[in-house]
Coordinates of C-alpha atoms in Angstrom, one line a residue:
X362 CA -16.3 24.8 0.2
X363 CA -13.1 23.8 1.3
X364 CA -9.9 22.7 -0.8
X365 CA -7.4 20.0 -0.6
X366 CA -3.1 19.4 -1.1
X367 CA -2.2 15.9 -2.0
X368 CA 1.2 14.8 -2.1
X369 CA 2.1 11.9 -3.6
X370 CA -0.7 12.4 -6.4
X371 CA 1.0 9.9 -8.9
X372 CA 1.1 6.7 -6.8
X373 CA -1.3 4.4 -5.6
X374 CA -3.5 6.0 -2.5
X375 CA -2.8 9.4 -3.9
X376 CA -4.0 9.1 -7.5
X377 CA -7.2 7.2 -5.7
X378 CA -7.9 10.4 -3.5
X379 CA -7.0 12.9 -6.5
X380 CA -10.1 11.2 -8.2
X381 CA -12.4 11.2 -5.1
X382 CA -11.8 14.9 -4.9
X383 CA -12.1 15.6 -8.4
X384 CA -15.2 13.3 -8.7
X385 CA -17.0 15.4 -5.5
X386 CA -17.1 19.2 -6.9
X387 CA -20.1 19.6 -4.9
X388 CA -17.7 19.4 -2.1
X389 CA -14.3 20.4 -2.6
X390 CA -13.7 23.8 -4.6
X391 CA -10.3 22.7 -5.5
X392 CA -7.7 20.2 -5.5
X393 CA -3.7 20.8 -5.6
X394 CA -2.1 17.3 -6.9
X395 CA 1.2 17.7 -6.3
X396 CA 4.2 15.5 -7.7
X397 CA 7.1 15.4 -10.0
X398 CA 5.2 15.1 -13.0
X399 CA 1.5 14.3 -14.1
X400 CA 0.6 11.4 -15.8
X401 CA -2.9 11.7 -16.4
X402 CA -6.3 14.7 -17.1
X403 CA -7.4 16.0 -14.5
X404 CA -11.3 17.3 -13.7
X405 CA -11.6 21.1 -13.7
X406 CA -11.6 21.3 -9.8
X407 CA -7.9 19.5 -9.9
X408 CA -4.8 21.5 -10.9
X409 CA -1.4 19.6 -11.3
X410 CA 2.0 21.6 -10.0
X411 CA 5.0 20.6 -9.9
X412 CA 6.9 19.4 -6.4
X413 CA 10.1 17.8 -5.4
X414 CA 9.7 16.6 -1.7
X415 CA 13.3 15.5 -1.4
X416 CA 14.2 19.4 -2.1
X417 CA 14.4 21.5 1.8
X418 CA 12.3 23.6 3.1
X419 CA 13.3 26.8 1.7
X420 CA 13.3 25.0 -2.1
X421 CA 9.7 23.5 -1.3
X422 CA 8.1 26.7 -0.3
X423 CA 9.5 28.5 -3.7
X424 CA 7.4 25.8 -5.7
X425 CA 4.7 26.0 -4.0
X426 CA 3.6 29.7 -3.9
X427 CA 0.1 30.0 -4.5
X428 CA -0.8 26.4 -3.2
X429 CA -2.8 26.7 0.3
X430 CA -5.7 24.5 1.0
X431 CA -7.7 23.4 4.4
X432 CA -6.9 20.0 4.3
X433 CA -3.7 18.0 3.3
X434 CA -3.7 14.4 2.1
X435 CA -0.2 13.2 2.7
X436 CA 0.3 10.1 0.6
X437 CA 4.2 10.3 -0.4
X438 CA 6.5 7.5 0.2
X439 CA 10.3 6.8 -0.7
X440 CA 11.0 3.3 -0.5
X441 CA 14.3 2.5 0.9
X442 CA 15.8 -0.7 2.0
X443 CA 17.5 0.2 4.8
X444 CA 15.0 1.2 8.0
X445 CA 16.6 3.8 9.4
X446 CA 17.6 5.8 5.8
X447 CA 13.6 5.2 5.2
X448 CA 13.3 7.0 8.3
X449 CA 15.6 9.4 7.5
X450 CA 13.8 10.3 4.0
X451 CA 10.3 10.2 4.7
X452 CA 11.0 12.1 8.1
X453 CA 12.4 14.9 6.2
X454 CA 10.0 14.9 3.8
X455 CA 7.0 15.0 5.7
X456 CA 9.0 17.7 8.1
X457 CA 10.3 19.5 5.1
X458 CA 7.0 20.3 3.5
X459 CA 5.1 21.5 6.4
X460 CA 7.8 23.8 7.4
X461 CA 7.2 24.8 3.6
X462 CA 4.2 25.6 4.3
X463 CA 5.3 27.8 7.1
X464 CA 7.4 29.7 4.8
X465 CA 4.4 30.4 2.4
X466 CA 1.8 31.5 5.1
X467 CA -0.4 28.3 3.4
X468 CA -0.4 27.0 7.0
X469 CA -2.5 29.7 8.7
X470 CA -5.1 28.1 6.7
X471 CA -5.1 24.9 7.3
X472 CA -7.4 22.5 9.4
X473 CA -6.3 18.7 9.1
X474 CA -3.0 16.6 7.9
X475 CA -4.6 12.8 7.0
X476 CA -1.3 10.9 6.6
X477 CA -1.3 7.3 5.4
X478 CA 1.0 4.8 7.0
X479 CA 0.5 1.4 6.6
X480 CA 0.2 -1.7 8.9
X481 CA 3.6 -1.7 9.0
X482 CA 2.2 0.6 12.5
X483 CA 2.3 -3.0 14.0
X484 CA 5.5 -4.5 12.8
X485 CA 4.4 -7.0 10.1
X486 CA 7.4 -6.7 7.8
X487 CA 9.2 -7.9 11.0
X488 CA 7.5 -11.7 11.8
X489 CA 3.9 -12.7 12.9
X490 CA 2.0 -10.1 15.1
X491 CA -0.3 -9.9 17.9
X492 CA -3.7 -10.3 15.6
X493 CA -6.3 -8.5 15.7
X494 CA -4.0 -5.6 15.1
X495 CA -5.8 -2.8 17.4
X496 CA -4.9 1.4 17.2
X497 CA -4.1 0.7 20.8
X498 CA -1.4 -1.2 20.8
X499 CA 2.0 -0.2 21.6
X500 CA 4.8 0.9 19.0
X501 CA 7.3 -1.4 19.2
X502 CA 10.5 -0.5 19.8
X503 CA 13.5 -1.4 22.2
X504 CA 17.2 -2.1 21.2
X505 CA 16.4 -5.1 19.0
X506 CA 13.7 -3.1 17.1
X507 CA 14.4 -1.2 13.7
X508 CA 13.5 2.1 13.2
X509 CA 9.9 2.7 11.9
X510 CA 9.5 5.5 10.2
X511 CA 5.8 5.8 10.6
X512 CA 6.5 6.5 13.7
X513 CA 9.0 9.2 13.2
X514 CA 6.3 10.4 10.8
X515 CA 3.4 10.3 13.4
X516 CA 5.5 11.9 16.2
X517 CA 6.8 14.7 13.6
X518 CA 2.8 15.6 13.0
X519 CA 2.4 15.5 16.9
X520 CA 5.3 17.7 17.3
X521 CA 5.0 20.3 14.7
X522 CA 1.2 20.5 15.1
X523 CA 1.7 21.8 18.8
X524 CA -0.3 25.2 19.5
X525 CA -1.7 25.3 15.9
X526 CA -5.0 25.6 13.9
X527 CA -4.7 22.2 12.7
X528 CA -5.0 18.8 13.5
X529 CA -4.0 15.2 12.0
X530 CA -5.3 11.7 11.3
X531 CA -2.8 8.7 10.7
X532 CA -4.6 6.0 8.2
X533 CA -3.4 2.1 8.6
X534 CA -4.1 0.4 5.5
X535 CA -2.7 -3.5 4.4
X536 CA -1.7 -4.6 1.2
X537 CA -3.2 -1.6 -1.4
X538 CA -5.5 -3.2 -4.5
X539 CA -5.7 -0.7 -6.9
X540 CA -4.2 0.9 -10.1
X541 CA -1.9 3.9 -10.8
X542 CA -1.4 4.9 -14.2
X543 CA 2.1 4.9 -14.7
X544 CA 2.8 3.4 -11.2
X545 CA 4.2 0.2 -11.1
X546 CA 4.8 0.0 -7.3
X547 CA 1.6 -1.8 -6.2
X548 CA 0.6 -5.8 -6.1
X549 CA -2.0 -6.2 -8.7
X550 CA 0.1 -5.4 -11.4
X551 CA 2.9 -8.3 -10.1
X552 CA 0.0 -10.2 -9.2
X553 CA -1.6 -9.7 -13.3
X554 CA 2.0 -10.2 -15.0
X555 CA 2.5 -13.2 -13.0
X556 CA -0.9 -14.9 -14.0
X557 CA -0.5 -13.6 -17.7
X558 CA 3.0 -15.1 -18.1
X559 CA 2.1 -17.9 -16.2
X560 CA -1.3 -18.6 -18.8
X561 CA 1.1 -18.0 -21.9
X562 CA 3.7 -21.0 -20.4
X563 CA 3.5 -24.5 -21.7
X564 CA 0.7 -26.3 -19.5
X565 CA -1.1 -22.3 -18.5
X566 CA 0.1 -23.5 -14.7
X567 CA -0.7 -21.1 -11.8
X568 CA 1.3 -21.8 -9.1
X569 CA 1.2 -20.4 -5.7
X570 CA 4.6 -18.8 -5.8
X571 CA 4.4 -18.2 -1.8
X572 CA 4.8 -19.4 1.1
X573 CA 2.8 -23.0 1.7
X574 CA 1.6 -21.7 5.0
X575 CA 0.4 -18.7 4.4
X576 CA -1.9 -20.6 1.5
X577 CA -4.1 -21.5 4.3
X578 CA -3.5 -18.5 6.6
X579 CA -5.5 -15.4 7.0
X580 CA -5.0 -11.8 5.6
X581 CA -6.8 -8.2 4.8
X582 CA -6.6 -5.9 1.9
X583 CA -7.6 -2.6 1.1
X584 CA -8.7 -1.3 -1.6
X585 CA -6.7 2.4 -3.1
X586 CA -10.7 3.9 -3.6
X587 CA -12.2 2.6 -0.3
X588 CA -9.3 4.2 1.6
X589 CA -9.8 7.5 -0.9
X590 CA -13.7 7.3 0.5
X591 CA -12.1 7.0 3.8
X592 CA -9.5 9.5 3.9
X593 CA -12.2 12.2 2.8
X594 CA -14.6 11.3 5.7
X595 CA -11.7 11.4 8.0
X596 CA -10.4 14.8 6.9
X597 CA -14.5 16.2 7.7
X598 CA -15.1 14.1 10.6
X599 CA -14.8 16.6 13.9
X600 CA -13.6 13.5 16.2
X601 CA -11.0 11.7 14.2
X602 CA -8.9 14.5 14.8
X603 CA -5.6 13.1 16.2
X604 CA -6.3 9.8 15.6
X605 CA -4.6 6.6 13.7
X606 CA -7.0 4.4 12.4
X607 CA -6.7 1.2 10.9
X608 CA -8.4 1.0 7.2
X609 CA -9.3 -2.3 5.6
X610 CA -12.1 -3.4 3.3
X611 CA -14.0 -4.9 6.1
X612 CA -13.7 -8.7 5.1
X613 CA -11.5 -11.4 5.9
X614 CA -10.3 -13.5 2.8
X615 CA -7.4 -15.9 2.5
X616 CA -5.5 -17.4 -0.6
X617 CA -6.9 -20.6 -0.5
X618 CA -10.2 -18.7 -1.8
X619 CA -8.7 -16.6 -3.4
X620 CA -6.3 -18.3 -5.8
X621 CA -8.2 -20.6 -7.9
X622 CA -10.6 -17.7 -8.3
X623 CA -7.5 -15.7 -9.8
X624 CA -6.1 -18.8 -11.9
X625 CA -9.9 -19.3 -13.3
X626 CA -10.2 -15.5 -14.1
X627 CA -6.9 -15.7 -16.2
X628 CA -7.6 -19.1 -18.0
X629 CA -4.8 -20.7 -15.9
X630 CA -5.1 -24.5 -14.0
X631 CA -3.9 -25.2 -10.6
X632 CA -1.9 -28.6 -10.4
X633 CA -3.5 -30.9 -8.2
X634 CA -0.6 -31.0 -5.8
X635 CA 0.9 -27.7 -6.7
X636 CA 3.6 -27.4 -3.6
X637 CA 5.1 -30.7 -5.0
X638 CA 4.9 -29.8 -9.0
X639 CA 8.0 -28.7 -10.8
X640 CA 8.6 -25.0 -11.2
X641 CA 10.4 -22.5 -13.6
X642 CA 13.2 -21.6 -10.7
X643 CA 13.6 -22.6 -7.1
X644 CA 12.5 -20.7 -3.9
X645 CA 14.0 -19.0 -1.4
X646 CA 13.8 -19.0 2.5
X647 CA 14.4 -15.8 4.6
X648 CA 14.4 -16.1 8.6
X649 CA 13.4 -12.7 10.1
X650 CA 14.3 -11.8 14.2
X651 CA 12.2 -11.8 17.0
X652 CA 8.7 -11.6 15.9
X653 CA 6.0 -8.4 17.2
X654 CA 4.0 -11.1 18.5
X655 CA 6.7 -12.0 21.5
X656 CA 6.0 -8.9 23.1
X657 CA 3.3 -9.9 24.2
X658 CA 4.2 -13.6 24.8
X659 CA 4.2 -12.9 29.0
X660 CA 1.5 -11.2 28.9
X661 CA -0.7 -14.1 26.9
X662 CA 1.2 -16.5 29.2
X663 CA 3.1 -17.9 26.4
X664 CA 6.1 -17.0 27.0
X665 CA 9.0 -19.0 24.8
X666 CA 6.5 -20.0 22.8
X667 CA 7.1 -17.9 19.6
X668 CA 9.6 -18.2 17.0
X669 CA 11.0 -16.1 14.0
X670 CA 9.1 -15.9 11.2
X671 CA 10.4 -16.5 7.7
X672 CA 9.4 -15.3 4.4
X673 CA 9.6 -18.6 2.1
X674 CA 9.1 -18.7 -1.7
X675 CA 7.9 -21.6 -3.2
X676 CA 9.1 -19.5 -6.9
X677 CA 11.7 -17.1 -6.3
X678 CA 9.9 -14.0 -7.9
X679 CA 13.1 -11.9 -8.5
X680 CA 15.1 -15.2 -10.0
X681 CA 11.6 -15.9 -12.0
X682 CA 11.1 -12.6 -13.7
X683 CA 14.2 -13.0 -14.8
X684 CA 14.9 -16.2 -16.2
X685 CA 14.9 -16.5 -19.9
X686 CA 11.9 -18.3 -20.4
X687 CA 9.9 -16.0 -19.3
X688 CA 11.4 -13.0 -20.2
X689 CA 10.7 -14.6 -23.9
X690 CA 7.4 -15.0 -23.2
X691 CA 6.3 -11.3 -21.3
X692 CA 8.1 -9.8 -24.7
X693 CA 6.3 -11.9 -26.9
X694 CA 2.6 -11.1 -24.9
X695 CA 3.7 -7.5 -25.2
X696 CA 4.5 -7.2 -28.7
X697 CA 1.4 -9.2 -29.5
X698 CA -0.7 -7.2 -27.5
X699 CA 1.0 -3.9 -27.8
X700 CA 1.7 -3.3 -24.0
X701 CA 3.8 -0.9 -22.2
X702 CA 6.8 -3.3 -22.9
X703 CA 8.9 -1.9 -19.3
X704 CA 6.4 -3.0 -17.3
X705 CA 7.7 -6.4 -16.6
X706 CA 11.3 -4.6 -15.4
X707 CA 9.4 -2.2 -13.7
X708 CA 7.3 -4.6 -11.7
X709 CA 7.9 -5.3 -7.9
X710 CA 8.7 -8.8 -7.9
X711 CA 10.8 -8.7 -4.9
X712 CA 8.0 -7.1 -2.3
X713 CA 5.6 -9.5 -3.9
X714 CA 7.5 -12.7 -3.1
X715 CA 7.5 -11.2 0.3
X716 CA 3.6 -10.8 0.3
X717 CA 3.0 -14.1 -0.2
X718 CA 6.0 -15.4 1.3
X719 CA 4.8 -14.3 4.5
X720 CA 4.0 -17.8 7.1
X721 CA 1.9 -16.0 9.4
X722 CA -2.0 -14.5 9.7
X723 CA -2.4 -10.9 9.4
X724 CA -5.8 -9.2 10.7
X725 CA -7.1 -5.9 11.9
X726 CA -10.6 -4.8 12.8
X727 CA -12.0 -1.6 12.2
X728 CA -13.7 -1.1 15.2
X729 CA -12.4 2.8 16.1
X730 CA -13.5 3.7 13.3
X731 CA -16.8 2.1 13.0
X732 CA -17.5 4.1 16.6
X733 CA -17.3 7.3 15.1
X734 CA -19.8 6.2 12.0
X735 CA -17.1 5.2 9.2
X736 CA -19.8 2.1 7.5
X737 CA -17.5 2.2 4.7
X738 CA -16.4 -1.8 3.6
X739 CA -15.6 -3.3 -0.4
X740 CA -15.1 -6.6 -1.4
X741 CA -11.8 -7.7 -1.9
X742 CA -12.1 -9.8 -4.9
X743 CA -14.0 -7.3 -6.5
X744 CA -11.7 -4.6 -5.6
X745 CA -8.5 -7.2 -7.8
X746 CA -10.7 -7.7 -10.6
X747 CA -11.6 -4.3 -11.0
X748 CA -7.9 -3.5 -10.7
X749 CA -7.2 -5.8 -13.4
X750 CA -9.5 -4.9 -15.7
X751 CA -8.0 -1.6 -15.3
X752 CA -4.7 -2.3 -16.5
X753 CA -6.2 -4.1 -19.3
X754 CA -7.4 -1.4 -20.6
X755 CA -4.5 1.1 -20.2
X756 CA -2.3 -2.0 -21.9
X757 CA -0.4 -2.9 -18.8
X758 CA -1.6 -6.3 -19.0
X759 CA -2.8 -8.4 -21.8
X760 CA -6.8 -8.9 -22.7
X761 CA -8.3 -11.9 -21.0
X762 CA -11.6 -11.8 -22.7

């Protein structure tokens, strides 16, 4: 039976494949979770060790005598707001551990890298893109272009795995549904506090704190244990080998379904003309540069015909979560409820007023994948509820029923 590495164990897509390999003894003999600390039991097959992957080479390969596997789930992310020190740090993460494993011999055994990236591959942090979003299209990148550091990442693994026993696939997910314990870095726990707040407010009001246009616009999710299911059929399937494939749930949903479906589930009302009712702070509007799509504008034959995008907030997230009003309320829902009180501080407010800020479409197909058998899918609202109820019962949010 083959083992596993996953780095990253802690956070959202790597505590989700630490469970899919400790739920599958059948199939994997044994699982090294690797991160700075561990935050939750582990099944017998799963064994925790310590690893700092901002350490060098030399420092990496000292902590991880003893840790050799077949297959390396790669899930470790250091998020930095400026592009090119992301690149920088996840670069020299991703090179620094494999050279680690070098150093330790560990490499002679191994078969398959599975990195996850993001869609991020197609530039949507930067404006609206070409949609669908397809493996084949080009990276894009010219003198007006920040760095990406997936694809210093990608070409790192293409590099490095030159002339070796082992191979790599590149995973594309959007907009991660799921729960860590003790991660705060993901959107359903914004997404929870927001509605919970929002329910213990005069008037229980859930408004859209997004962008108008996106409302109405198009996106795709993916859920942390579809893309664990995923990742483990990837790392076992002979032709992925090489390979970035995008990785969503399979349907297409949009907030205009999806929102009074989330105000109904926390007991919340939508006003009846919600982009015009009064709010708790103002918004914000953001104008980004040239958008992915425009590389394509000649091409389509439309060129000149696509503008920057902008990331507009109805509610300024970062300016709500702080004002004093609700600050009162999240510490009177926690003390009532006995929550993990640093939650609300340690929520991502500002990358979830970009989520839903967003004023353009955003959708992939799956199509690669499905080629070479991947029948995988979830449903998204399913996938958020389920998430919810999960920090429910860990005490990250307050009980709805």
């Amino acid at each position: 039976m083959p083992s596993a590495i996953v780095t990253g164990a802690t956070g959202l897509t790597g505590s989700a494949i630490v469970k899919a390999l400790g739920q599958d003894t059948a199939a994997w003999e044994k699982v090294f979770a690797l991160s700075r600390s561990q935050k939750e039991k582990y099944p017998a097959n799963v064994h925790h060790d310590t690893l700092d992957l901002q350490a060098n080479a030399k420092s990496m390969a000292s902590q991880l005598q003893g840790v050799e596997a077949e297959y390396v789930f790669f899930c470790a992310y250091l998020a930095k707001d400026d592009e090119q020190e992301a690149a920088n740090v996840n670069g020299a993460m991703l090179r620094n551990f494999l050279e680690a494993l070098t150093i330790t011999g560990a490499e002679k055994k191994l078969k398959r890298i599975i990195l996850t990236a993001g869609l991020k591959q197609y530039g949507v942090h930067l404006g609206q893109p070409k949609n669908p979003m397809t493996e084949e299209d080009p990276w894009l990148e010219g003198s007006d272009r920040p760095p990406n550091f997936y694809y210093d990442q990608q070409r790192i693994l293409q590099d490095l795995s030159k002339n070796k026993s082992w191979d790599w696939v590149v995973t594309y997910p959007q907009d991660v549904i799921g729960m860590a314990k003790g991660n705060f870095m993901n959107l359903s726990t914004s997404l929870g506090l927001y509605a919970a707040v929002s329910k213990a407010l005069p008037g229980s009001q859930l408004i859209f704190p997004g962008s108008q246009a996106f409302y109405t616009m198009f996106n795709v999710w993916t859920s942390a244990r579809l893309h664990a299911r995923f990742c483990l059929w990837a790392a076992l399937e002979p032709k992925a080998g090489n390979e970035g494939f995008n990785v969503v749930n399979g349907d297409i949903d949009s907030w205009q379904n999806l929102w009074p479906r989330f105000a109904k589930r926390f007991g919340c009302t939508i006003p009846a003309k919600q982009f015009d009712a009064p709010t708790v702070v103002s918004g914000s509007k953001v104008t980004l540069g040239r958008p992915p799509i425009d590389d394509y504008a000649r091409a389509m034959g439309l060129e000149g015909a696509f503008q920057p995008s902008v990331i507009e907030q109805h509610i300024d997230l970062l300016k709500w979560s702080k004002d004093p009003k609700v600050k009162e309320t999240w510490d009177k829902l926690a003390k009532d409820h006995r929550l993990e009180f640093d939650t609300f501080e340690k929520a991502t407010w500002g990358f979830l007023g970009f989520v839903l800020g967003r004023n353009y479409s955003m959708v992939c197909n799956m199509t690669k994948a499905r080629r070479l058998g991947w029948d995988g899918w979830a449903d998204t609202w399913e996938e958020m509820t389920a998430a919810w109820e999960g920090l429910e019962n860990v005490k990250v949010l307050p009980p709805t029923k």
